[in-house]
């Protein structure tokens, strides 16, 4: 890579094809309304479409009961009363809202007291130099525990580590940002993403089955396997593609050393002890004969343990957050705990506003019967043209990848897609917990390429500290190998789970029932 290559796609006087393409995507994405406005518009569209469909007598027979289910008009007297009566209930009763707020109270506390940042720093700096790439990719993929903050915290830390071991800092930066962004859906632990998406999936699945429940562990096995597979893929790309391109490129900037509290070591030690005690108590409580966390047959799939995993995760992060915060002196009173939790919830304000509109859209879609009508009719049409099976899942995943370039918010896209695809694919026999996966892998892989992703520009600003002439095209060119490789590898992994019918989570299998 020559110095001129640093401005790949970044010269406004001589734009490359990629630069023109990305510019067009960026301009189009910027012209789209805010997701809140999109869902308000969709709710209005559902109201109008329900009236038209009802006027034409649209109806389907429920596949389970055989009962005729006509589309109901939201502009009828009954529909207007429903809109008025349900407005508040649709919002406060939206399943993902409470789940996300709860889990973020716990994870947010652990992040705000500094525990997650210090833990990652210690892991990175303690690793042997020859394992720097593997550790960076592994930590990046698992760091979505800190939500979007992972794409801000890890890249500069990885650059620092690579610089200290004599490697090009941009190589570490690229690996950190790419794996934290493109590997967002994978994790060894249950994260806020699992909680958020499972709640939205549950709402969509209940269009067909009022008793449907998608738990946060629905994709856990798949995510665990993904961590190790993607870590290896990310390491190969970093060492075989990115590192060679950095040879001969002079890093012109510098990076500030990341400080940590003087008592950080004692805090981590105490957290380790607290974690062992917490896990020991949990194991004893679950393994105890007749435990209320087991099902009637004494098993765990399904069981109250799995359906109540969110409170357990919440309790764990509260435990480690309090332990670390008290140990390092960040938490001195109950007021400090409340302040740290409040900070984490404040960051969720845009999500809460979005949920208000998304909840109305999904509720109207459900009550009118349009969701059921579309799912059953769509499933019948797909069967008629014989477009089912794994090819359908791949096509669905590719569509999600395309939408990533225009709507950055993963929750907004899934709230938009799930009322259509979850019921439709359920009609073809797929478990709603599995239906999430083709969406998740596409959304995650191309997260680092979408110009509408605000963290792209944060990353670009950091990259310019080392490569002042770097442009958006430079960053995209560095991210492209990761995005495409992660997406393709995930499709292969999906195929393995699908054709071998391996469980992607407790009790959740890929093949149609």
Tab-separated table of N, CA and C in Angstrom, residues 37 97 131 133 142 204-205 215 220 223 229 231 247 252 261 275 299 308 336 348 362 382 505:
chain	number	residue	atom	x	y	z
A	37	UNK	N	-40.570	8.644	12.414
A	37	UNK	CA	-41.505	9.128	11.395
A	37	UNK	C	-41.886	8.001	10.439
A	97	UNK	N	-39.695	-3.409	25.430
A	97	UNK	CA	-39.384	-2.192	26.181
A	97	UNK	C	-38.920	-2.503	27.599
A	131	UNK	N	-0.447	-13.291	20.005
A	131	UNK	CA	-1.892	-13.545	20.060
A	131	UNK	C	-2.706	-12.262	19.986
A	133	UNK	N	-3.723	-10.361	17.557
A	133	UNK	CA	-4.803	-10.328	16.562
A	133	UNK	C	-5.988	-11.169	17.015
A	142	UNK	N	-17.138	-10.200	21.201
A	142	UNK	CA	-17.894	-10.370	22.446
A	142	UNK	C	-18.256	-9.060	23.119
A	204	UNK	N	-44.127	-10.181	17.116
A	204	UNK	CA	-44.474	-10.542	15.731
A	204	UNK	C	-45.041	-11.959	15.656
A	205	UNK	N	-44.477	-12.880	16.433
A	205	UNK	CA	-44.938	-14.272	16.401
A	205	UNK	C	-46.366	-14.400	16.915
A	215	UNK	N	-37.368	-16.562	23.552
A	215	UNK	CA	-36.548	-16.193	24.701
A	215	UNK	C	-35.214	-15.607	24.240
A	220	UNK	N	-28.543	-18.733	21.215
A	220	UNK	CA	-27.315	-18.767	22.010
A	220	UNK	C	-26.284	-19.753	21.478
A	223	UNK	N	-24.732	-18.418	18.378
A	223	UNK	CA	-23.867	-17.280	18.686
A	223	UNK	C	-22.526	-17.722	19.263
A	229	UNK	N	-15.715	-19.110	15.243
A	229	UNK	CA	-15.526	-19.134	13.788
A	229	UNK	C	-15.127	-17.750	13.280
A	231	UNK	N	-13.877	-15.264	14.993
A	231	UNK	CA	-12.579	-14.854	15.526
A	231	UNK	C	-11.454	-15.311	14.607
A	247	UNK	N	2.139	-2.085	5.403
A	247	UNK	CA	3.598	-2.023	5.265
A	247	UNK	C	3.990	-0.816	4.421
A	252	UNK	N	1.209	8.892	11.207
A	252	UNK	CA	1.654	10.245	11.526
A	252	UNK	C	1.178	10.742	12.883
A	261	UNK	N	-8.245	3.261	37.138
A	261	UNK	CA	-8.146	3.591	38.563
A	261	UNK	C	-7.023	2.820	39.255
A	275	UNK	N	-18.281	-13.188	41.061
A	275	UNK	CA	-18.805	-13.977	39.940
A	275	UNK	C	-18.858	-15.456	40.289
A	299	UNK	N	-36.761	-30.855	33.631
A	299	UNK	CA	-35.830	-30.432	32.587
A	299	UNK	C	-35.670	-28.919	32.536
A	308	UNK	N	-37.002	-16.811	32.213
A	308	UNK	CA	-36.682	-15.717	33.138
A	308	UNK	C	-35.191	-15.405	33.164
A	336	UNK	N	-24.933	7.216	44.165
A	336	UNK	CA	-24.014	6.944	43.059
A	336	UNK	C	-24.555	5.830	42.167
A	348	UNK	N	-30.808	5.545	26.284
A	348	UNK	CA	-31.862	4.776	25.615
A	348	UNK	C	-33.065	5.640	25.245
A	362	UNK	N	-47.130	-2.129	15.001
A	362	UNK	CA	-47.259	-3.576	15.148
A	362	UNK	C	-48.630	-3.947	15.695
A	382	UNK	N	-45.612	-18.715	-1.777
A	382	UNK	CA	-44.246	-19.252	-1.831
A	382	UNK	C	-44.260	-20.761	-2.070
A	505	UNK	N	-30.389	-22.757	19.632
A	505	UNK	CA	-30.576	-22.343	21.007
A	505	UNK	C	-31.347	-23.438	21.713
